[in-house]
Short mmCIF file of C-alpha atoms in Angstrom, two decimals:
data_model
loop_
_atom_site.label_atom_id
_atom_site.label_comp_id
_atom_site.label_asym_id
_atom_site.label_seq_id
_atom_site.Cartn_x
_atom_site.Cartn_y
_atom_site.Cartn_z
CA GLU P 22 -2.07 -14.84 -3.73
CA ALA P 23 -2.97 -16.43 -0.40
CA ALA P 24 0.54 -15.79 0.94
CA TYR P 25 0.27 -12.13 -0.11
CA HIS P 26 -3.06 -11.71 1.70
CA ARG P 27 -1.61 -13.32 4.82
CA GLU P 28 1.28 -10.81 4.72
CA ILE P 29 -1.26 -7.97 4.54
CA LEU P 30 -3.17 -9.41 7.50
CA ASP P 31 0.07 -9.53 9.52
CA ASP P 32 0.75 -5.86 8.65
CA ILE P 33 -2.78 -4.88 9.70
CA GLU P 34 -2.56 -6.79 12.98
CA THR P 35 0.71 -5.00 13.78
CA ALA P 36 -0.88 -1.65 12.95
CA ILE P 37 -3.92 -2.42 15.17
CA ILE P 38 -1.67 -3.24 18.14
CA GLU P 39 0.34 -0.04 17.61
CA GLU P 40 -2.81 2.07 17.30
CA TRP P 41 -4.32 0.62 20.50
CA SER P 42 -1.05 1.32 22.31
CA ARG P 43 -0.93 4.90 21.00
CA ALA P 44 -4.58 5.54 21.85
CA GLN P 45 -4.11 4.32 25.43
CA LYS P 46 -1.03 6.50 25.90
CA GLU P 47 -2.98 9.52 24.67
CA GLY P 48 -5.94 8.73 26.92
CA GLY P 49 -8.14 7.31 24.19
CA GLY P 50 -9.36 3.75 23.95
CA ARG P 51 -10.62 3.86 27.52
CA ARG P 52 -13.95 2.63 28.85
CA GLY P 53 -14.06 -0.12 26.22
CA LYS P 54 -14.38 2.30 23.29
CA THR P 55 -12.56 1.38 20.11
CA PRO P 56 -10.68 4.34 18.55
CA PRO P 57 -11.83 5.23 14.99
CA SER P 58 -8.38 4.42 13.55
CA VAL P 59 -8.58 0.90 15.01
CA LYS P 60 -12.11 0.42 13.66
CA ARG P 61 -10.90 1.38 10.20
CA LEU P 62 -8.03 -1.11 10.40
CA GLU P 63 -10.37 -3.83 11.69
CA ASN P 64 -12.68 -3.21 8.71
CA MET P 65 -9.68 -3.56 6.39
CA ARG P 66 -8.68 -6.77 8.15
CA ASP P 67 -12.19 -8.22 7.76
CA ARG P 68 -12.25 -7.35 4.06
CA ILE P 69 -8.86 -8.96 3.40
CA GLN P 70 -9.79 -12.03 5.50
CA LYS P 71 -12.97 -12.42 3.46
CA ARG P 72 -10.93 -12.28 0.28
CA LEU P 73 -8.48 -14.85 1.66
CA ASP P 74 -11.35 -17.15 2.65
CA GLY P 75 -12.81 -16.72 -0.83
CA LEU P 76 -9.61 -18.04 -2.43
CA ALA P 77 -10.22 -21.45 -0.88
CA GLN P 78 -13.78 -21.50 -2.27
CA ARG P 79 -12.82 -20.33 -5.75
CA PRO P 80 -13.22 -23.08 -8.36
CA LYS P 81 -9.92 -24.16 -9.87
CA ASP P 82 -9.59 -24.46 -13.62
CA ASP P 83 -7.33 -27.02 -15.24
CA MET P 84 -5.53 -24.58 -17.56
CA LEU P 85 -1.92 -23.44 -17.27
CA ASP P 86 -1.33 -20.89 -14.55
CA PHE P 87 1.02 -17.91 -14.83
CA GLU P 88 3.98 -19.70 -13.25
CA GLN P 89 3.72 -22.51 -15.81
CA LEU P 90 3.74 -20.19 -18.84
CA GLY P 91 7.51 -19.62 -18.60
CA VAL P 92 7.21 -15.82 -18.51
CA ASP P 93 10.55 -14.38 -17.40
CA ALA P 94 10.10 -10.65 -18.12
CA LEU P 95 7.29 -8.09 -17.96
CA PHE P 96 6.89 -4.88 -19.95
CA VAL P 97 3.89 -2.89 -18.73
CA ASP P 98 2.69 0.17 -20.63
CA GLU P 99 0.42 2.79 -19.03
CA ALA P 100 1.71 1.58 -15.66
CA HIS P 101 -0.12 4.37 -13.82
CA SER P 102 -3.29 2.31 -14.38
CA PHE P 103 -2.02 -0.04 -11.65
CA LYS P 104 -1.37 2.54 -8.93
CA ASN P 105 -4.20 1.49 -6.61
CA LEU P 106 -2.20 -1.18 -4.86
CA TYR P 107 -3.22 -2.04 -1.30
CA PHE P 108 -0.97 -1.09 1.59
CA ALA P 109 -1.72 -1.14 5.30
CA THR P 110 -1.51 2.24 7.01
CA ARG P 111 -2.51 3.79 10.31
CA GLN P 112 -2.66 7.25 8.73
CA GLN P 113 -5.86 8.96 7.68
CA ALA P 114 -5.27 12.01 5.55
CA SER P 115 -6.25 13.47 2.22
CA GLY P 116 -3.75 12.21 -0.34
CA ILE P 117 -3.53 8.75 1.21
CA PRO P 118 -5.95 6.36 -0.51
CA SER P 119 -8.30 4.84 2.05
CA ASP P 120 -9.60 2.05 -0.17
CA ASN P 121 -6.61 1.31 -2.38
CA ASP P 122 -7.60 -2.25 -3.10
CA ALA P 123 -7.92 -2.67 -6.89
CA GLN P 124 -7.78 -6.29 -8.03
CA ARG P 125 -5.99 -5.26 -11.24
CA ALA P 126 -3.13 -3.67 -9.27
CA THR P 127 -2.91 -6.66 -6.93
CA ASP P 128 -2.77 -9.04 -9.89
CA LEU P 129 0.10 -7.08 -11.46
CA TYR P 130 1.94 -6.85 -8.14
CA LEU P 131 1.85 -10.63 -7.70
CA LYS P 132 3.23 -11.16 -11.21
CA VAL P 133 5.89 -8.47 -10.72
CA ARG P 134 6.91 -10.05 -7.43
CA LEU P 135 7.34 -13.44 -9.11
CA ILE P 136 9.40 -12.05 -12.01
CA ASN P 137 11.51 -9.93 -9.65
CA ARG P 138 12.28 -13.02 -7.59
CA LEU P 139 13.20 -15.04 -10.69
CA SER P 140 15.35 -12.30 -12.28
CA ASN P 141 16.86 -10.60 -9.21
CA TYR P 142 14.90 -7.40 -9.94
CA ARG P 143 16.13 -7.06 -13.52
CA ASN P 144 13.27 -8.03 -15.83
CA VAL P 145 10.36 -5.72 -15.04
CA VAL P 146 9.81 -2.48 -16.98
CA LEU P 147 6.97 -0.09 -16.13
CA ALA P 148 6.35 2.57 -18.77
CA THR P 149 4.27 5.66 -18.03
CA GLY P 150 4.34 9.37 -18.65
CA THR P 151 2.65 10.04 -15.31
CA PRO P 152 4.14 7.90 -12.53
CA VAL P 153 2.59 10.34 -10.04
CA SER P 154 -0.72 11.95 -10.96
CA ASN P 155 -2.95 12.40 -7.91
CA SER P 156 -1.14 11.50 -4.70
CA MET P 157 2.35 11.39 -3.23
CA ALA P 158 1.47 7.86 -2.08
CA GLU P 159 1.78 6.78 -5.74
CA VAL P 160 5.57 7.25 -5.42
CA TYR P 161 5.52 4.53 -2.76
CA VAL P 162 3.44 2.23 -4.97
CA MET P 163 5.86 2.61 -7.88
CA GLN P 164 8.78 1.90 -5.56
CA LYS P 165 7.00 -1.12 -4.10
CA LEU P 166 6.52 -2.54 -7.60
CA LEU P 167 10.09 -1.91 -8.79
CA GLN P 168 12.22 -1.52 -5.65
CA GLU P 169 10.63 -3.56 -2.91
CA HIS P 170 14.00 -5.09 -2.03
CA ALA P 171 15.60 -1.63 -1.71
CA LEU P 172 12.74 -0.38 0.48
CA ASP P 173 13.03 -3.43 2.74
CA ARG P 174 16.80 -3.00 3.06
CA ALA P 175 16.31 0.63 4.08
CA GLY P 176 13.62 -0.32 6.64
CA LEU P 177 10.97 1.46 4.54
CA GLY P 178 8.96 -1.52 3.31
CA ALA P 179 5.85 -0.50 5.26
CA PHE P 180 4.04 2.61 4.01
CA ASP P 181 3.99 4.27 7.44
CA ALA P 182 7.79 3.91 7.73
CA TRP P 183 8.18 5.36 4.20
CA LEU P 184 5.82 8.21 5.06
CA ALA P 185 7.69 9.05 8.28
CA GLN P 186 10.89 9.35 6.23
CA PHE P 187 9.67 11.11 3.09
CA GLY P 188 6.24 12.68 3.65
CA GLN P 189 4.67 15.32 5.82
CA ILE P 190 1.03 15.54 6.87
CA VAL P 191 -0.24 19.05 7.62
CA ALA P 192 -3.60 20.37 8.82
CA GLU P 193 -5.25 22.32 6.01
CA THR P 194 -8.21 24.58 6.64
CA GLU P 195 -11.02 24.11 4.18
CA LEU P 196 -14.70 24.93 3.76
CA ASP P 197 -17.17 22.46 5.28
CA PRO P 198 -19.33 20.52 2.80
CA SER P 199 -22.31 22.49 4.14
CA GLY P 200 -20.54 25.74 3.26
CA THR P 201 -21.24 27.21 6.69
CA GLY P 202 -17.86 26.95 8.35
CA MET P 203 -14.23 25.95 8.16
CA SER P 204 -12.52 22.82 9.43
CA ALA P 205 -8.97 21.52 9.64
CA ARG P 206 -8.30 18.45 7.53
CA PRO P 207 -5.06 16.43 7.66
CA THR P 208 -3.45 16.36 4.23
CA LEU P 209 -0.37 14.60 2.88
CA LYS P 210 1.09 17.62 1.15
CA TYR P 211 4.86 17.90 1.39
CA PHE P 212 7.88 15.76 0.66
CA ARG P 213 10.79 15.81 3.06
CA ASN P 214 14.27 14.34 2.66
CA LEU P 215 13.59 14.86 -1.03
CA PRO P 216 17.21 14.38 -2.24
CA ASP P 217 17.31 10.93 -0.59
CA LEU P 218 13.92 9.97 -2.04
CA ALA P 219 14.87 11.25 -5.50
CA ALA P 220 18.14 9.31 -5.45
CA MET P 221 16.33 6.10 -4.51
CA PHE P 222 13.48 6.67 -6.97
CA ARG P 223 15.86 7.36 -9.88
CA GLN P 224 17.45 3.94 -9.45
#
């Protein structure tokens, strides 16, 4: 669990550096002001760091842990219940979860990762009638659970790389919450390179 959180922190640090660089190229981030996208990533980093620090403080029990139980396969029903898995992203758009940090999903991911490593990606079955229900980002989560090795081989392990290949963010005009005007809101709405994504997903 600690190793996983450290990986996330590395991803966030990389994203922060890239966002600062982009903001400076576009003329933002000047006069000591931190761009909003960087602030959001820094808040994520602080939250994950707090969780990592908490692991060291957590009391240890003397029972068997998951690795010692000898589990060598997982069958998970209603797998859509575990879709809120954390991933670092520089994107802010409707359809991309901004606080996708459910402990239940993280717990399953860590177990899936262990079993995948032990079985060479053969002994995990996720069963669900709705692998995608609310957001295109859920496709990425399902692939990360079942095909992380394939994503990494294709250079699509990070969500932003996956999104650049398979998703499209568009500005959608919608009514303000006050009801007095219209505003453009970035929305993850369209797939692109769909045959390639479908072929990978069907594996």
